[in-house]
PDB file of C-alpha atoms in Angstrom:
ATOM      1  CA  UNK A  11      26.514 104.425  40.138  1.00 45.00           C
ATOM      2  CA  UNK A  12      30.070 104.918  38.950  1.00 45.00           C
ATOM      3  CA  UNK A  13      32.411 101.984  38.392  1.00 45.00           C
ATOM      4  CA  UNK A  14      36.185 102.347  38.284  1.00 46.00           C
ATOM      5  CA  UNK A  15      38.781  99.983  36.879  1.00 48.00           C
ATOM      6  CA  UNK A  16      42.350  99.985  38.226  1.00 47.00           C
ATOM      7  CA  UNK A  17      43.892  97.639  35.655  1.00 48.00           C
ATOM      8  CA  UNK A  18      45.670 100.204  33.482  1.00 45.00           C
ATOM      9  CA  UNK A  19      46.410 102.969  35.942  1.00 48.00           C
ATOM     10  CA  UNK A  20      45.792 103.747  39.586  1.00 54.00           C
ATOM     11  CA  UNK A  21      42.102 104.464  39.092  1.00 58.00           C
ATOM     12  CA  UNK A  22      40.117 105.347  35.972  1.00 64.00           C
ATOM     13  CA  UNK A  23      36.413 105.842  35.422  1.00 64.00           C
ATOM     14  CA  UNK A  24      35.032 102.818  33.611  1.00 72.00           C
ATOM     15  CA  UNK A  25      31.246 103.268  33.562  1.00 80.00           C
ATOM     16  CA  UNK A  26      28.626 105.713  34.786  1.00 84.00           C
ATOM     17  CA  UNK A  27      25.084 104.382  35.262  1.00 86.00           C
ATOM     18  CA  UNK A  28      22.124 106.797  35.116  1.00 87.00           C
ATOM     19  CA  UNK A  29      18.788 106.020  36.752  1.00 86.00           C
ATOM     20  CA  UNK A  30      15.308 107.537  36.778  1.00 86.00           C
ATOM     21  CA  UNK A  31      13.943 106.256  40.064  1.00 83.00           C
ATOM     22  CA  UNK A  32      14.354 102.488  39.871  1.00 83.00           C
ATOM     23  CA  UNK A  33      14.748 102.460  36.069  1.00 88.00           C
ATOM     24  CA  UNK A  34      18.161 102.291  34.427  1.00 90.00           C
ATOM     25  CA  UNK A  35      18.111 104.563  31.376  1.00 89.00           C
ATOM     26  CA  UNK A  36      21.737 104.799  30.236  1.00 91.00           C
ATOM     27  CA  UNK A  37      25.254 103.472  30.801  1.00 88.00           C
ATOM     28  CA  UNK A  38      28.177 105.639  29.742  1.00 86.00           C
ATOM     29  CA  UNK A  39      31.320 103.653  28.968  1.00 80.00           C
ATOM     30  CA  UNK A  40      34.674 105.387  29.349  1.00 73.00           C
ATOM     31  CA  UNK A  41      36.905 102.622  28.039  1.00 62.00           C
ATOM     32  CA  UNK A  42      40.091 103.695  26.272  1.00 56.00           C
ATOM     33  CA  UNK A  43      39.510 100.935  23.700  1.00 51.00           C
ATOM     34  CA  UNK A  44      37.143 101.552  20.790  1.00 47.00           C
ATOM     35  CA  UNK A  45      35.924  97.955  20.681  1.00 44.00           C
ATOM     36  CA  UNK A  46      34.826  98.283  24.311  1.00 50.00           C
ATOM     37  CA  UNK A  47      32.694 101.361  23.589  1.00 57.00           C
ATOM     38  CA  UNK A  48      29.360  99.874  24.605  1.00 69.00           C
ATOM     39  CA  UNK A  49      27.610 102.930  25.994  1.00 84.00           C
ATOM     40  CA  UNK A  50      23.960 101.909  26.160  1.00 90.00           C
ATOM     41  CA  UNK A  51      20.552 103.590  26.208  1.00 93.00           C
ATOM     42  CA  UNK A  52      17.413 101.905  27.586  1.00 94.00           C
ATOM     43  CA  UNK A  53      13.854 102.475  26.306  1.00 95.00           C
ATOM     44  CA  UNK A  54      10.757 101.404  28.271  1.00 95.00           C
ATOM     45  CA  UNK A  55       7.197 100.515  27.340  1.00 94.00           C
ATOM     46  CA  UNK A  56       4.514  99.815  29.943  1.00 91.00           C
ATOM     47  CA  UNK A  57       7.163 100.059  32.639  1.00 91.00           C
ATOM     48  CA  UNK A  58       9.399  97.332  31.154  1.00 92.00           C
ATOM     49  CA  UNK A  59      12.556  97.692  29.080  1.00 94.00           C
ATOM     50  CA  UNK A  60      11.718  97.273  25.405  1.00 95.00           C
ATOM     51  CA  UNK A  61      14.941  98.252  23.654  1.00 96.00           C
ATOM     52  CA  UNK A  62      18.622  98.657  24.440  1.00 95.00           C
ATOM     53  CA  UNK A  63      20.678 100.618  21.931  1.00 93.00           C
ATOM     54  CA  UNK A  64      24.443 100.953  21.450  1.00 90.00           C
ATOM     55  CA  UNK A  65      24.696 104.049  19.204  1.00 87.00           C
ATOM     56  CA  UNK A  66      28.474 103.957  18.717  1.00 83.00           C
ATOM     57  CA  UNK A  67      28.295 100.601  16.953  1.00 85.00           C
ATOM     58  CA  UNK A  68      24.791 101.023  15.447  1.00 90.00           C
ATOM     59  CA  UNK A  69      23.309  98.057  17.265  1.00 91.00           C
ATOM     60  CA  UNK A  70      20.178  97.503  19.280  1.00 94.00           C
ATOM     61  CA  UNK A  71      18.586  94.697  21.248  1.00 95.00           C
ATOM     62  CA  UNK A  72      14.791  94.462  21.215  1.00 96.00           C
ATOM     63  CA  UNK A  73      13.065  92.675  24.105  1.00 96.00           C
ATOM     64  CA  UNK A  74       9.756  90.793  23.817  1.00 96.00           C
ATOM     65  CA  UNK A  75       7.711  89.520  26.737  1.00 96.00           C
ATOM     66  CA  UNK A  76       5.430  86.654  27.667  1.00 94.00           C
ATOM     67  CA  UNK A  77       3.344  88.320  30.365  1.00 89.00           C
ATOM     68  CA  UNK A  78       6.027  89.939  32.566  1.00 90.00           C
ATOM     69  CA  UNK A  79       8.979  87.744  31.543  1.00 93.00           C
ATOM     70  CA  UNK A  80      11.470  88.474  28.780  1.00 95.00           C
ATOM     71  CA  UNK A  81      10.930  85.641  26.320  1.00 96.00           C
ATOM     72  CA  UNK A  82      12.849  86.742  23.238  1.00 96.00           C
ATOM     73  CA  UNK A  83      15.653  89.154  22.379  1.00 96.00           C
ATOM     74  CA  UNK A  84      16.361  90.251  18.812  1.00 96.00           C
ATOM     75  CA  UNK A  85      19.826  91.590  18.005  1.00 95.00           C
ATOM     76  CA  UNK A  86      19.805  94.189  15.225  1.00 95.00           C
ATOM     77  CA  UNK A  87      22.972  95.519  13.612  1.00 93.00           C
ATOM     78  CA  UNK A  88      22.848  98.374  11.091  1.00 92.00           C
ATOM     79  CA  UNK A  89      19.069  97.874  10.787  1.00 92.00           C
ATOM     80  CA  UNK A  90      19.456  94.190   9.926  1.00 95.00           C
ATOM     81  CA  UNK A  91      18.383  91.331  12.165  1.00 95.00           C
ATOM     82  CA  UNK A  92      21.558  89.460  13.073  1.00 95.00           C
ATOM     83  CA  UNK A  93      20.520  87.007  15.776  1.00 95.00           C
ATOM     84  CA  UNK A  94      17.542  85.952  17.889  1.00 97.00           C
ATOM     85  CA  UNK A  95      17.677  84.411  21.375  1.00 96.00           C
ATOM     86  CA  UNK A  96      14.686  82.686  22.969  1.00 97.00           C
ATOM     87  CA  UNK A  97      14.497  82.161  26.735  1.00 96.00           C
ATOM     88  CA  UNK A  98      13.087  79.047  28.424  1.00 97.00           C
ATOM     89  CA  UNK A  99      11.908  79.262  32.035  1.00 96.00           C
ATOM     90  CA  UNK A 100      11.235  76.960  34.944  1.00 96.00           C
ATOM     91  CA  UNK A 101       9.052  79.061  37.210  1.00 94.00           C
ATOM     92  CA  UNK A 102      10.760  82.448  37.346  1.00 92.00           C
ATOM     93  CA  UNK A 103      14.231  81.159  36.514  1.00 95.00           C
ATOM     94  CA  UNK A 104      15.783  81.009  33.047  1.00 96.00           C
ATOM     95  CA  UNK A 105      17.076  77.477  32.445  1.00 97.00           C
ATOM     96  CA  UNK A 106      17.927  77.592  28.741  1.00 97.00           C
ATOM     97  CA  UNK A 107      18.674  80.153  26.028  1.00 96.00           C
ATOM     98  CA  UNK A 108      18.294  79.040  22.420  1.00 97.00           C
ATOM     99  CA  UNK A 109      19.889  80.807  19.471  1.00 96.00           C
ATOM    100  CA  UNK A 110      17.154  80.674  16.837  1.00 95.00           C
ATOM    101  CA  UNK A 111      18.189  79.133  13.485  1.00 92.00           C
ATOM    102  CA  UNK A 112      21.605  78.244  14.923  1.00 93.00           C
ATOM    103  CA  UNK A 113      22.696  74.893  16.456  1.00 95.00           C
ATOM    104  CA  UNK A 114      23.797  76.726  19.613  1.00 96.00           C
ATOM    105  CA  UNK A 115      22.246  77.053  23.059  1.00 96.00           C
ATOM    106  CA  UNK A 116      23.051  77.555  26.734  1.00 96.00           C
ATOM    107  CA  UNK A 117      21.741  75.546  29.678  1.00 97.00           C
ATOM    108  CA  UNK A 118      21.586  77.161  33.114  1.00 97.00           C
ATOM    109  CA  UNK A 119      21.602  75.319  36.453  1.00 97.00           C
ATOM    110  CA  UNK A 120      20.490  77.073  39.642  1.00 97.00           C
ATOM    111  CA  UNK A 121      21.311  76.565  43.305  1.00 97.00           C
ATOM    112  CA  UNK A 122      18.645  78.535  45.127  1.00 96.00           C
ATOM    113  CA  UNK A 123      18.686  82.045  43.668  1.00 96.00           C
ATOM    114  CA  UNK A 124      22.198  81.759  42.250  1.00 96.00           C
ATOM    115  CA  UNK A 125      23.426  80.207  39.010  1.00 97.00           C
ATOM    116  CA  UNK A 126      25.834  77.376  39.740  1.00 97.00           C
ATOM    117  CA  UNK A 127      26.587  76.089  36.244  1.00 97.00           C
ATOM    118  CA  UNK A 128      26.251  77.241  32.629  1.00 96.00           C
ATOM    119  CA  UNK A 129      26.988  74.987  29.674  1.00 96.00           C
ATOM    120  CA  UNK A 130      27.418  76.117  26.071  1.00 95.00           C
ATOM    121  CA  UNK A 131      26.440  73.695  23.338  1.00 96.00           C
ATOM    122  CA  UNK A 132      27.052  73.511  19.608  1.00 94.00           C
ATOM    123  CA  UNK A 133      25.198  70.799  17.696  1.00 93.00           C
ATOM    124  CA  UNK A 134      24.292  69.202  21.054  1.00 94.00           C
ATOM    125  CA  UNK A 135      27.963  68.930  22.060  1.00 92.00           C
ATOM    126  CA  UNK A 136      29.016  70.795  25.200  1.00 93.00           C
ATOM    127  CA  UNK A 137      32.028  72.952  24.325  1.00 92.00           C
ATOM    128  CA  UNK A 138      32.314  75.227  27.386  1.00 92.00           C
ATOM    129  CA  UNK A 139      31.407  74.788  31.053  1.00 94.00           C
ATOM    130  CA  UNK A 140      31.226  77.655  33.547  1.00 94.00           C
ATOM    131  CA  UNK A 141      30.795  77.048  37.284  1.00 96.00           C
ATOM    132  CA  UNK A 142      30.324  79.605  40.063  1.00 96.00           C
ATOM    133  CA  UNK A 143      30.348  80.137  43.834  1.00 97.00           C
ATOM    134  CA  UNK A 144      28.971  83.151  45.726  1.00 97.00           C
ATOM    135  CA  UNK A 145      29.009  85.250  48.872  1.00 96.00           C
ATOM    136  CA  UNK A 146      25.833  86.036  50.847  1.00 96.00           C
ATOM    137  CA  UNK A 147      25.661  89.771  50.034  1.00 96.00           C
ATOM    138  CA  UNK A 148      23.440  91.656  47.578  1.00 94.00           C
ATOM    139  CA  UNK A 149      24.384  91.655  43.896  1.00 93.00           C
ATOM    140  CA  UNK A 150      23.840  95.244  42.630  1.00 89.00           C
ATOM    141  CA  UNK A 151      23.267  93.947  39.077  1.00 86.00           C
ATOM    142  CA  UNK A 152      20.219  91.935  40.168  1.00 86.00           C
ATOM    143  CA  UNK A 153      16.643  93.022  40.491  1.00 81.00           C
ATOM    144  CA  UNK A 154      15.000  94.442  37.341  1.00 82.00           C
ATOM    145  CA  UNK A 155      14.137  93.465  33.789  1.00 86.00           C
ATOM    146  CA  UNK A 156      16.703  95.987  32.480  1.00 88.00           C
ATOM    147  CA  UNK A 157      19.486  94.379  34.498  1.00 88.00           C
ATOM    148  CA  UNK A 158      18.293  90.925  33.435  1.00 89.00           C
ATOM    149  CA  UNK A 159      18.378  91.979  29.769  1.00 89.00           C
ATOM    150  CA  UNK A 160      21.819  93.500  30.292  1.00 87.00           C
ATOM    151  CA  UNK A 161      23.164  90.249  31.750  1.00 88.00           C
ATOM    152  CA  UNK A 162      21.761  88.315  28.790  1.00 87.00           C
ATOM    153  CA  UNK A 163      23.016  90.566  25.992  1.00 84.00           C
ATOM    154  CA  UNK A 164      26.483  90.623  27.579  1.00 82.00           C
ATOM    155  CA  UNK A 165      26.271  86.807  27.866  1.00 81.00           C
ATOM    156  CA  UNK A 166      27.317  87.310  31.474  1.00 85.00           C
ATOM    157  CA  UNK A 167      24.456  85.220  32.779  1.00 86.00           C
ATOM    158  CA  UNK A 168      25.746  84.829  36.344  1.00 84.00           C
ATOM    159  CA  UNK A 169      24.830  88.492  36.882  1.00 86.00           C
ATOM    160  CA  UNK A 170      21.254  87.195  37.157  1.00 92.00           C
ATOM    161  CA  UNK A 171      22.185  85.667  40.525  1.00 95.00           C
ATOM    162  CA  UNK A 172      21.082  87.269  43.791  1.00 96.00           C
ATOM    163  CA  UNK A 173      24.565  87.257  45.325  1.00 96.00           C
ATOM    164  CA  UNK A 174      28.096  88.186  44.196  1.00 95.00           C
ATOM    165  CA  UNK A 175      30.460  85.681  42.616  1.00 95.00           C
ATOM    166  CA  UNK A 176      33.425  84.573  44.704  1.00 97.00           C
ATOM    167  CA  UNK A 177      34.783  82.182  42.076  1.00 96.00           C
ATOM    168  CA  UNK A 178      34.249  81.475  38.388  1.00 94.00           C
ATOM    169  CA  UNK A 179      35.759  78.576  36.484  1.00 93.00           C
ATOM    170  CA  UNK A 180      35.531  78.533  32.679  1.00 90.00           C
ATOM    171  CA  UNK A 181      36.601  75.300  31.006  1.00 88.00           C
ATOM    172  CA  UNK A 182      36.997  75.037  27.246  1.00 84.00           C
ATOM    173  CA  UNK A 183      36.158  71.434  26.395  1.00 81.00           C
ATOM    174  CA  UNK A 184      37.424  71.683  22.826  1.00 72.00           C
ATOM    175  CA  UNK A 185      39.779  68.655  22.743  1.00 60.00           C
ATOM    176  CA  UNK A 186      42.699  70.323  20.967  1.00 58.00           C
ATOM    177  CA  UNK A 187      42.965  73.445  23.119  1.00 58.00           C
ATOM    178  CA  UNK A 188      42.187  72.132  26.601  1.00 58.00           C
ATOM    179  CA  UNK A 189      42.259  75.634  28.064  1.00 66.00           C
ATOM    180  CA  UNK A 190      40.488  77.397  30.879  1.00 75.00           C
ATOM    181  CA  UNK A 191      40.196  80.509  33.010  1.00 85.00           C
ATOM    182  CA  UNK A 192      39.760  80.627  36.763  1.00 90.00           C
ATOM    183  CA  UNK A 193      38.674  83.795  38.557  1.00 92.00           C
ATOM    184  CA  UNK A 194      38.445  84.515  42.264  1.00 95.00           C
ATOM    185  CA  UNK A 195      36.731  87.593  43.674  1.00 95.00           C
ATOM    186  CA  UNK A 196      36.936  89.307  47.045  1.00 95.00           C
ATOM    187  CA  UNK A 197      34.885  92.306  48.135  1.00 95.00           C
ATOM    188  CA  UNK A 198      34.608  95.234  50.455  1.00 95.00           C
ATOM    189  CA  UNK A 199      31.015  96.099  51.359  1.00 95.00           C
ATOM    190  CA  UNK A 200      28.863  98.956  52.545  1.00 92.00           C
ATOM    191  CA  UNK A 201      25.281  98.283  53.651  1.00 89.00           C
ATOM    192  CA  UNK A 202      25.440  94.737  52.283  1.00 91.00           C
ATOM    193  CA  UNK A 203      26.494  95.875  48.782  1.00 92.00           C
ATOM    194  CA  UNK A 204      30.007  95.655  47.277  1.00 93.00           C
ATOM    195  CA  UNK A 205      32.011  98.869  46.950  1.00 92.00           C
ATOM    196  CA  UNK A 206      35.289  97.252  45.872  1.00 92.00           C
ATOM    197  CA  UNK A 207      35.748  94.039  43.900  1.00 91.00           C
ATOM    198  CA  UNK A 208      39.202  92.511  43.496  1.00 92.00           C
ATOM    199  CA  UNK A 209      39.515  89.989  40.685  1.00 91.00           C
ATOM    200  CA  UNK A 210      42.338  87.480  40.338  1.00 92.00           C
ATOM    201  CA  UNK A 211      42.434  85.783  36.942  1.00 89.00           C
ATOM    202  CA  UNK A 212      44.404  82.638  36.133  1.00 86.00           C
ATOM    203  CA  UNK A 213      44.533  81.753  32.427  1.00 80.00           C
ATOM    204  CA  UNK A 214      45.597  78.269  31.352  1.00 71.00           C
ATOM    205  CA  UNK A 215      47.210  78.405  27.916  1.00 66.00           C
ATOM    206  CA  UNK A 216      46.984  75.731  25.192  1.00 60.00           C
ATOM    207  CA  UNK A 217      49.181  72.665  25.674  1.00 57.00           C
ATOM    208  CA  UNK A 218      50.594  72.459  22.173  1.00 54.00           C
ATOM    209  CA  UNK A 219      54.095  71.620  23.407  1.00 54.00           C
ATOM    210  CA  UNK A 220      54.176  69.176  26.338  1.00 52.00           C
ATOM    211  CA  UNK A 221      57.623  70.411  27.413  1.00 47.00           C
ATOM    212  CA  UNK A 222      57.996  74.104  26.586  1.00 48.00           C
ATOM    213  CA  UNK A 223      54.960  76.281  27.105  1.00 49.00           C
ATOM    214  CA  UNK A 224      53.841  78.946  29.543  1.00 48.00           C
ATOM    215  CA  UNK A 225      51.044  77.166  31.349  1.00 60.00           C
ATOM    216  CA  UNK A 226      49.498  79.994  33.362  1.00 65.00           C
ATOM    217  CA  UNK A 227      49.147  83.770  33.403  1.00 74.00           C
ATOM    218  CA  UNK A 228      47.862  85.492  36.559  1.00 78.00           C
ATOM    219  CA  UNK A 229      46.482  89.048  36.550  1.00 83.00           C
ATOM    220  CA  UNK A 230      44.728  91.205  39.136  1.00 85.00           C
ATOM    221  CA  UNK A 231      42.088  93.901  38.611  1.00 85.00           C
ATOM    222  CA  UNK A 232      40.206  96.060  41.082  1.00 87.00           C
ATOM    223  CA  UNK A 233      36.755  97.537  40.482  1.00 84.00           C
ATOM    224  CA  UNK A 234      35.415 100.363  42.675  1.00 84.00           C
ATOM    225  CA  UNK A 235      31.672 101.038  42.776  1.00 85.00           C
ATOM    226  CA  UNK A 236      30.256 104.342  43.968  1.00 83.00           C
ATOM    227  CA  UNK A 237      26.487 104.466  44.448  1.00 78.00           C
ATOM    228  CA  UNK A 238      25.377 107.979  43.488  1.00 67.00           C
ATOM    229  CA  UNK A 239      22.175 109.832  42.852  1.00 58.00           C
ATOM    230  CA  UNK A 240      21.744 111.837  39.628  1.00 47.00           C
TER     231      UNK A 240
END
């Protein structure tokens, strides 16, 4: 599919996704910002995604499996191993992601087939909480190991949910900053899938000065999704 972003002008192409049957094999990113250039290529072995590469930044993510479940992802930058994530399951659902050799991990709470809460820990102290609500329509990012790996490497874990987010609250529990973001999402649909997502973001700024500070910034973005065949 094609995805458009209307933040910077009326409508600009943001991403183009290429498929071979039901397998995602590349994502072209058309961002105007170099640091957002995350065009990706997907490699498969035995029908499952084995490697995701980002050529522009010389990085790749290598996926390892326990039977048919992704159990480990190695992040490689300029041919050097930079980080390893290990996935912990309860049944078919990921409930924890550990960063190997680092005192950091995520815990994931599910409500049915949707993620309701994610907590980020450092040295067993929760520093960020993320909570979510959903609609009852199909999430186009859900449904294959490639999309699961994509959600994990982007650390956008709620994309693993079956439905589309209608709200997202991110709370930074670091005691000095006391900041947070709150997003609400509305959709237009076709055949039970979203074709337009409108995002409203409210950012709470740090409370360094109890009298004079700008407490909130509100922005709106619209994302159009066209479902196309190659």
